[in-house]
CSV table of C-alpha atoms in Angstrom, one decimal:
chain,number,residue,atom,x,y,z
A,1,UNK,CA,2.2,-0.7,20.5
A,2,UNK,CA,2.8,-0.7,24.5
A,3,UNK,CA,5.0,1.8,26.3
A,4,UNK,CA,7.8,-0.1,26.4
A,5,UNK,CA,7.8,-0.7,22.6
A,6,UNK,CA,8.1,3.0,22.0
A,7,UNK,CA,11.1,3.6,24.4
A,8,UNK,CA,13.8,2.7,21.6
A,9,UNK,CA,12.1,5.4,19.8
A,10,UNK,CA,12.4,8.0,22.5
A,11,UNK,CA,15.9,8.0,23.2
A,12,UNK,CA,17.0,8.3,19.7
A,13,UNK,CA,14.6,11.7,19.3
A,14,UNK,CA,16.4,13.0,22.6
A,15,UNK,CA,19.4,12.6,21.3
A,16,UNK,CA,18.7,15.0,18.4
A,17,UNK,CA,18.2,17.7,20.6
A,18,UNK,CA,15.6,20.4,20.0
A,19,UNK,CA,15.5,23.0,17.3
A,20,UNK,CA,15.7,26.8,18.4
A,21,UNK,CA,12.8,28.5,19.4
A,22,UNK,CA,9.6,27.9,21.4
A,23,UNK,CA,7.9,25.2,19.5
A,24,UNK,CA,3.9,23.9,20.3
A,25,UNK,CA,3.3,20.6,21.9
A,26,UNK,CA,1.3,18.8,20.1
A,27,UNK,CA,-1.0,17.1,22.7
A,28,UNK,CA,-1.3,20.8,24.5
A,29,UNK,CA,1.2,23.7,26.2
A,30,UNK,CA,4.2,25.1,24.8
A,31,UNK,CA,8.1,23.4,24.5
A,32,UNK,CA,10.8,25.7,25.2
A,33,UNK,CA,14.3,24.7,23.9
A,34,UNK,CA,17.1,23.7,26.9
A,35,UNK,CA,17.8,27.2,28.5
A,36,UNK,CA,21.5,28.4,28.2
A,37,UNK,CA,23.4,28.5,31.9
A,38,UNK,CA,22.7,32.0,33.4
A,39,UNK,CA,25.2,33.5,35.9
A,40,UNK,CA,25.1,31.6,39.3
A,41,UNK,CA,23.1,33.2,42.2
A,42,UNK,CA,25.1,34.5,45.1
A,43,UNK,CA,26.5,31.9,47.5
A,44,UNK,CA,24.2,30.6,50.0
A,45,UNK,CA,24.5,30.1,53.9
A,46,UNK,CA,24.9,26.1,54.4
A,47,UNK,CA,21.9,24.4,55.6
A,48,UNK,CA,21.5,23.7,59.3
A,49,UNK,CA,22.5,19.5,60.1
A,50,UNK,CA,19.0,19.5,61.8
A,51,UNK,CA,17.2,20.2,58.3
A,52,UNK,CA,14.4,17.6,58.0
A,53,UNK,CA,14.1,18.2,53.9
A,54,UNK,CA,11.3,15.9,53.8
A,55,UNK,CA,9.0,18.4,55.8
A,56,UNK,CA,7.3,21.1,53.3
A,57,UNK,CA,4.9,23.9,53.7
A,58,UNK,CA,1.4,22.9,55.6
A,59,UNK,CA,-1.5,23.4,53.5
A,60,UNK,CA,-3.6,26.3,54.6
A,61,UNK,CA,-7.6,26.3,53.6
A,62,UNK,CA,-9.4,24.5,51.3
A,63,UNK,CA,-8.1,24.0,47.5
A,64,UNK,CA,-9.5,26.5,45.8
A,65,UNK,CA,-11.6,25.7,42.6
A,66,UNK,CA,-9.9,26.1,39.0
A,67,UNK,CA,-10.1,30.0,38.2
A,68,UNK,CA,-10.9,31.2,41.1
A,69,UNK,CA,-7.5,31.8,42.3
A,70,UNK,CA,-7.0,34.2,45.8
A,71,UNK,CA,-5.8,37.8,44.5
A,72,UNK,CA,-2.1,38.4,45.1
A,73,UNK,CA,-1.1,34.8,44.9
A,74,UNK,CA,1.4,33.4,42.2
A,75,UNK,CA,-1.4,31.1,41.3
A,76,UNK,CA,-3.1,33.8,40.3
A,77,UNK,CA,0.1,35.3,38.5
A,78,UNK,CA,0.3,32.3,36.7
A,79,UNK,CA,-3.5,32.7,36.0
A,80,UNK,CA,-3.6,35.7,34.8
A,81,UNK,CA,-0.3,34.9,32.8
A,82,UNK,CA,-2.0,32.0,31.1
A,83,UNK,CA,0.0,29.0,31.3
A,84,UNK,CA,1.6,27.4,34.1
A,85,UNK,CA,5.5,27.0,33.3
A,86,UNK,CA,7.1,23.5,34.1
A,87,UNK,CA,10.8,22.9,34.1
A,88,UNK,CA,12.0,19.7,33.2
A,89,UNK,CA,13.9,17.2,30.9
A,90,UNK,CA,12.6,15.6,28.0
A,91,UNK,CA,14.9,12.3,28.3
A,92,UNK,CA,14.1,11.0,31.6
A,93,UNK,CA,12.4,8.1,30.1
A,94,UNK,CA,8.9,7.1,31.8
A,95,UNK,CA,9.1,10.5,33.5
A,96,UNK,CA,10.1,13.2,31.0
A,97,UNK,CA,10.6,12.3,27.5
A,98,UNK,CA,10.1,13.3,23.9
A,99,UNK,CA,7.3,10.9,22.4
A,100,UNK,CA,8.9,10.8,19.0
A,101,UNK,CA,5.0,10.0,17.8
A,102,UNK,CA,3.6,13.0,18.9
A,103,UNK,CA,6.5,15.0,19.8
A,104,UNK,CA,5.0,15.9,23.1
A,105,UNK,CA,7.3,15.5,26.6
A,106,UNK,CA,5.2,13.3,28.7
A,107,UNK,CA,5.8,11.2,31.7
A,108,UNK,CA,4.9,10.6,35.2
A,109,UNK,CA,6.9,13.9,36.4
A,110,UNK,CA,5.0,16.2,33.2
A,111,UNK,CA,1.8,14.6,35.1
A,112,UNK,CA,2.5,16.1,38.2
A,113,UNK,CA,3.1,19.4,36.3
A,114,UNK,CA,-0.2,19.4,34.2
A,115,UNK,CA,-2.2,18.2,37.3
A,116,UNK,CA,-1.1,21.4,39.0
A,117,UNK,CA,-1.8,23.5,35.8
A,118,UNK,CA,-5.4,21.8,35.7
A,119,UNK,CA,-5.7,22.6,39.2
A,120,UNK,CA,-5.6,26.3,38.1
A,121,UNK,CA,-7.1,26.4,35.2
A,122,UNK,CA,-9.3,23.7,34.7
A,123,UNK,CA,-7.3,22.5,32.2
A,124,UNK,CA,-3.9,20.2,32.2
A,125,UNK,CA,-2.7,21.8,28.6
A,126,UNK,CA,-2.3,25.3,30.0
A,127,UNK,CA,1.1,24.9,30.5
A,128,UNK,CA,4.2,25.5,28.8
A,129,UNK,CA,7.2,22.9,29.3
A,130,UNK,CA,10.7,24.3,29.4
A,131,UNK,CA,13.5,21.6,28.5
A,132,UNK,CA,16.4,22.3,31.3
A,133,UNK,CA,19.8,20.5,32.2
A,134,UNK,CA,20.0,18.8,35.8
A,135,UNK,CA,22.3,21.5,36.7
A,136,UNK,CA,19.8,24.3,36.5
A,137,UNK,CA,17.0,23.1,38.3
A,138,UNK,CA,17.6,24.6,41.3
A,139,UNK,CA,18.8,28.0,39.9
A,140,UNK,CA,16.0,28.0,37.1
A,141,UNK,CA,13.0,27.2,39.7
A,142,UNK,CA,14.7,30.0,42.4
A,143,UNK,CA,14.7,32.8,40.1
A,144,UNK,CA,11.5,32.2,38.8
A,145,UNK,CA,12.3,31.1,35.4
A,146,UNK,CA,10.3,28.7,36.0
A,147,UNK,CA,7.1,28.3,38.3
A,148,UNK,CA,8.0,24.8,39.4
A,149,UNK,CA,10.4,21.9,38.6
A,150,UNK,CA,9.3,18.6,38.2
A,151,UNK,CA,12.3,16.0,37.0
A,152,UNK,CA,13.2,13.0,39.4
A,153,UNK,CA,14.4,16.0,41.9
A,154,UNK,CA,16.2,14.5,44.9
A,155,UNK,CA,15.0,16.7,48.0
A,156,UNK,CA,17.5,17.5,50.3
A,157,UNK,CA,19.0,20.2,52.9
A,158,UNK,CA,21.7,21.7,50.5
A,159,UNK,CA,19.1,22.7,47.7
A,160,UNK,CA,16.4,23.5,50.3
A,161,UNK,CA,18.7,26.5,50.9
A,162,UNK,CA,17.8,27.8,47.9
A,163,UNK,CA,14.2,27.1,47.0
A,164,UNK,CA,11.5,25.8,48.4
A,165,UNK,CA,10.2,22.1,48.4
A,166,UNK,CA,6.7,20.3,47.6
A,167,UNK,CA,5.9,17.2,50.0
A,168,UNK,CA,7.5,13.9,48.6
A,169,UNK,CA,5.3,12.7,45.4
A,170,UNK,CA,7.8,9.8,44.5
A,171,UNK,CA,10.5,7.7,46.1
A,172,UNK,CA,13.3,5.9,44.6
A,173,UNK,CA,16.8,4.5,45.1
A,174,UNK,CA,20.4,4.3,43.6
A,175,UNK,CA,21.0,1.0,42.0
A,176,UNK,CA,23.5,0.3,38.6
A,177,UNK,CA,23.0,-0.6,35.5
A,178,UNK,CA,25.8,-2.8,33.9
A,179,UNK,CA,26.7,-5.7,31.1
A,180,UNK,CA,25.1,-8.8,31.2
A,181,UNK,CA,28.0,-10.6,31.2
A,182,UNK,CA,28.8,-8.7,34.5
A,183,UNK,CA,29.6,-9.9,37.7
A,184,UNK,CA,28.9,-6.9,39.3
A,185,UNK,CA,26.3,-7.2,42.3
A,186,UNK,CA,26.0,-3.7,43.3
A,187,UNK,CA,27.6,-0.4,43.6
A,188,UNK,CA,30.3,-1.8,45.8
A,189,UNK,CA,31.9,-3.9,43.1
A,190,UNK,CA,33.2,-1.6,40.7
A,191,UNK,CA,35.8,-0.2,42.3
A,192,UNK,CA,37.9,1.4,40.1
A,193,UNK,CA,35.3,1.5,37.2
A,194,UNK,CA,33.8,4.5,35.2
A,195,UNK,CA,30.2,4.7,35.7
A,196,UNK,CA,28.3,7.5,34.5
A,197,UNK,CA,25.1,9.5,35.9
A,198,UNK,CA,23.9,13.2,35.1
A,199,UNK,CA,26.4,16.5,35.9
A,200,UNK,CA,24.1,18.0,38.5
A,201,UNK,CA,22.2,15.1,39.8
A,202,UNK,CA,22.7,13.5,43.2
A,203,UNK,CA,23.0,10.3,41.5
A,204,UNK,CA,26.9,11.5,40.8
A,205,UNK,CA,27.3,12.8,44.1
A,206,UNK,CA,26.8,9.6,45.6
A,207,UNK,CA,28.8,7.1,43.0
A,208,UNK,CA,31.9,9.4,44.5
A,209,UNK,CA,30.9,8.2,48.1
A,210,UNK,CA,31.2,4.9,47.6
A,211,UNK,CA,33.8,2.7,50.0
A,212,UNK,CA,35.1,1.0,46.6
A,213,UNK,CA,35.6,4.2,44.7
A,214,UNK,CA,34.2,3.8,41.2
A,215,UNK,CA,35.1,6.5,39.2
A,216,UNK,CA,32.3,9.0,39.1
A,217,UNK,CA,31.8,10.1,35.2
A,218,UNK,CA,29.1,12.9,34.6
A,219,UNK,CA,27.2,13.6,31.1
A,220,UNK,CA,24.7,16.1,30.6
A,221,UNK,CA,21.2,13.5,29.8
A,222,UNK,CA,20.7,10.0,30.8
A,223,UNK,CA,20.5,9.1,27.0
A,224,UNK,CA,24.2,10.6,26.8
A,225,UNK,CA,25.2,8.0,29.6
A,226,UNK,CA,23.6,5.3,27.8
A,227,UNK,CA,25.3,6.2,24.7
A,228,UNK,CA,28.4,6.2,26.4
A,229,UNK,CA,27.8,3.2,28.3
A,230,UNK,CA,26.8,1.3,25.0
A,231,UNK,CA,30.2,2.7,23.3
A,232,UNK,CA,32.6,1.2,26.1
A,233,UNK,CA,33.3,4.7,27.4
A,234,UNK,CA,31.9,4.4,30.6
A,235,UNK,CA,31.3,0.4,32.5
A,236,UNK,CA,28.0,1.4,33.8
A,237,UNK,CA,25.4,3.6,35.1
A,238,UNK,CA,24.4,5.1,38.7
A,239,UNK,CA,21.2,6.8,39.0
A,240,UNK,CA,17.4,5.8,40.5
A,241,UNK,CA,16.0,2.7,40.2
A,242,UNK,CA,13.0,3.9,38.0
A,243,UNK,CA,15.7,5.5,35.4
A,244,UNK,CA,17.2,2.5,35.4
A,245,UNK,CA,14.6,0.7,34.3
A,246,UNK,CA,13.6,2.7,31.6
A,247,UNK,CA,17.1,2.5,30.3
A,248,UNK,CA,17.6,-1.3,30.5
A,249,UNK,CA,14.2,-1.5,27.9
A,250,UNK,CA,16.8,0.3,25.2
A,251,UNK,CA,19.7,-2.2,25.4
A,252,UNK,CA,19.2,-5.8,25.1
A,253,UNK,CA,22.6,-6.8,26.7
A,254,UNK,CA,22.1,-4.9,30.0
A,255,UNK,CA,20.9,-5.5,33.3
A,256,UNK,CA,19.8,-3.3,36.8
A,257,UNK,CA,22.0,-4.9,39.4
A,258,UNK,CA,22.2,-4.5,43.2
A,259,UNK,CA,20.1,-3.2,46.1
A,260,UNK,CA,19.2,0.6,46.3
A,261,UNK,CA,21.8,1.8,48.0
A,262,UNK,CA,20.6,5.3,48.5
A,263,UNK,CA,17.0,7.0,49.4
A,264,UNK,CA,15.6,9.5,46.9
A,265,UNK,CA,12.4,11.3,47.8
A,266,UNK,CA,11.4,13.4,44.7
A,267,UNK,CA,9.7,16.5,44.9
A,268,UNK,CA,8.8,19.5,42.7
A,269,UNK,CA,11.0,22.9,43.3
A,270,UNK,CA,9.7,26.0,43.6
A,271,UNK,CA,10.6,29.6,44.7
A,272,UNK,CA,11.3,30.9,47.8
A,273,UNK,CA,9.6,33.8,47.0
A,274,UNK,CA,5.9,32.1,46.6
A,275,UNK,CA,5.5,29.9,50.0
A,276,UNK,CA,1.7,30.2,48.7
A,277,UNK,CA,2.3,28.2,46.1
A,278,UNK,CA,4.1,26.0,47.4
A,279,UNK,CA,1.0,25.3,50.2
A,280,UNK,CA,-1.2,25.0,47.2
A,281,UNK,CA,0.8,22.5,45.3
A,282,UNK,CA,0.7,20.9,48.4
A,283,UNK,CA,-2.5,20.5,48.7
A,284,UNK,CA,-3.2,19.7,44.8
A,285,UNK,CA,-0.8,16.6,46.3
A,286,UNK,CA,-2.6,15.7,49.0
A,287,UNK,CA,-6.1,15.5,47.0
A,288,UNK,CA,-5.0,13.4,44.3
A,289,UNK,CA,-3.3,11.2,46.9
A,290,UNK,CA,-6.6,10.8,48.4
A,291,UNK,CA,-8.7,10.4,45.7
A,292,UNK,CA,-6.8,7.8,43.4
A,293,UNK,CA,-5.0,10.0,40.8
A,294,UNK,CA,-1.7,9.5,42.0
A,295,UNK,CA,-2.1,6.0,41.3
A,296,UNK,CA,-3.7,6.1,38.3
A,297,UNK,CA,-0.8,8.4,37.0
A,298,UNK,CA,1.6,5.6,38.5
A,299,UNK,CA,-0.3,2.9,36.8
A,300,UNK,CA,0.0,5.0,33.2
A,301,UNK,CA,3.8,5.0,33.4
A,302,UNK,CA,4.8,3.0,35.9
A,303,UNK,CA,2.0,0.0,36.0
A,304,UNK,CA,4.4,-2.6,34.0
A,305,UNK,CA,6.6,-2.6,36.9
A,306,UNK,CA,4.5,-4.3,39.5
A,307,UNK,CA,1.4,-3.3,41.7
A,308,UNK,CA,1.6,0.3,42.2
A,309,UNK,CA,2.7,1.3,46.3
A,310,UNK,CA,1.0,3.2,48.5
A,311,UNK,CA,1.6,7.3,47.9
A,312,UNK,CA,4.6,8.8,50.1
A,313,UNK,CA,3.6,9.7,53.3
A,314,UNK,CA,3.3,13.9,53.6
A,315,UNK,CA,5.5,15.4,56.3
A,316,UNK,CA,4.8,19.2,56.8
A,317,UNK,CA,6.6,22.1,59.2
C-alpha cells in the first residue's frame, strides 16, 4: 500500500481524537494527549521592523557525539532526563499524523524531531511526542513544556519575541484548496467566501489580508477544515502548499488552486532560555543538510511530489 493510499485512513483516526493519558508509540517514544491551554505568558515588547527572522543562532564547535553531551547544557538535561520531548500535531498529514496502522505520529516534521533525539542519544525513539494545538506552540516550546516544536511553524519576528528559532529546515507557500467545479484561480477570487485554515496558524492571519477579503474561518486541525470544507460549511481552504496537498489525496472532488501567495520558512521553536540548544540543533541541521539526510527524509514523505530541492539555505546572527 503506498503513502498516499493510507492518507484516507489517517484523517479519519485524527478525527477521533486521543484517549486520556500518556500512551506508548508503537514504533518508539511516548504520545502525550493535546495539552489543555495554560494561562498566557505576560505581554511581550513588539519585535523591532528590522528583525531578520530567518537568521538563528551560529553553531559553535563541533557536534558533539551522541551521549557525550557538554555538562550544563539542556542537551544534557534532556540526556539525563531520558527522552527528548517534541511538540507537535498529529494531523498535519505528510508531516505529523496518526498512522492508523501502527498508531505512531510520523511525518517529515516528527523526523526532524527524532533526528535531533538521535543526535543525543544515539537513538531516534528516545523521544516522547506531545500532541499540541497550533495556538500553543509558541507558549508550550517558551515555557519549556516542551524541548522543541516541530509542526509546519512559520518563522517570523512576532513569535521570535518569544522563543527562540532553528535555521529554516523547510519552505512553503499559501495556496487554496477548493471544488473542482470551481472557478477560483487563487486567493484573490473568493472575495466574500469562507475559507478555513488553523486558529493559531499564519495561514489565517494572511486569508484576512487579502485585497478581495474572503472571509477568514479558523478550526482547531486541518482535518476539522477539511470536514468542514467537505460539509459546505466553509468554500475552501488556506494554508501551505504541502498541507494542501496532503488534503487534496482525501477528497476526490477537490483541487490546489493558485500560485503561493505567501513565503513560509518553517523552523523548530525552542526556548529562550537554552540558546545552546538551539546552536546545537543547528548544527544537527546543518550535518544532515550536508550529508544527504535531509533529502532522504524529503524523499520518504515528500518524494511523490517531484524531485526533491535543494535544502534551505542557513542564515545565522
Amino acid at each position: 500500500m503506498t503513502r498516499r493510499h493510507t492518507l484516507a485512513a489517517v484523517v479519519a483516526v485524527a478525527l477521533l481524537g486521543v484517549t486520556a493519558g500518556c500512551t506508548a508509540d508503537r514504533d518508539g517514544g511516548r504520545v502525550e494527549p493535546p495539552t489543555a491551554a495554560q494561562p498566557s505568558a505576560p505581554p511581550q515588547a513588539a519585535p523591532e521592523e528590522s528583525c531578520n527572522a530567518r537568521a538563528s543562532l551560529r553553531p559553535t564547535g563541533a557536534l558533539p557525539a551522541p551521549r557525550k553531551m557538554p555538562a550544563g547544557t539542556h542537551m544534557a538535561e534532556i540526556f539525563k532526563r531520558g527522552r527528548l520531548i517534541l511538540g507537535t500535531s498529529q494531523d498535519t498529514l505528510l508531516f505529523s499524523s496518526r498512522n492508523p496502522f501502527t498508531g505512531r505520529i510520523e511525518g517529515f516534521d516528527v523526523d526532524m524531531g527524532r533526528q535531533i533525539a538521535e543526535a543525543i542519544f544515539g537513538d531516534p525513539d528516545k523521544i516522547q511526542i506531545k500532541v499540541i494545538g497550533y495556538d500553543q506552540r509558541v507558549q508550550l516550546a517558551a515555557n519549556g513544556t516542551v524541548d522543541l516544536v516541530a509542526d509546519t511553524m512559520t518563522v517570523n519576528c512576532e513569535r521570535l519575541a518569544e522563543v527562540d528559532f532553528s535555521a529554516v529546515y523547510y519552505e512553503a507557500g499559501q495556496q487554496v484548496l477548493v471544488n473542482k467545479g470551481s472557478t477560483a484561480k487563487g486567493i484573490e477570487d473568493l472575495g466574500g467566501k469562507r475559507v478555513c485554515a488553523v486558529t493559531g496558524s499564519t495561514s489565517l492571519e494572511n486569508i484576512a489580508k487579502v485585497g478581495s477579503r474572503p472571509q477568514p474561518v479558523g478550526r482547531a486541525g486541518w482535518a476539522d477544515c477539511l470536514v468542514a470544507f467537505q460539509q459546505n460549511e466553509v468554500d475552501a481552504i488556506s494554508t501551505d502548499d504541502t498541507i494542501l496537498a496532503g488534503l487534496a489525496a482525501q477528497d476526490p472532488y477537490a483541487k490546489v488552486v493558485g500560485p503561493k501567495f505567501t513565503s513560509e520558512p518553517y523552523a523548530m521553536a525552542i526556548s529562550k532560555q537554552y540558546p545552546e540548544f538551539t546552536r546545537f540543533v543547528n548544527q544537527v541541521l546543518a550535518r544532515n543538510k550536508a550529508d544527504g539526510r535531509w533529502k532522504r527524509t524529503y524523499d520518504t514523505w515528500l518524494g511523490d511530489f517531484g524531485t526533491a530541492p535543494a535544502p534551505p539555505r542557513a542564515a545565522y546572527r
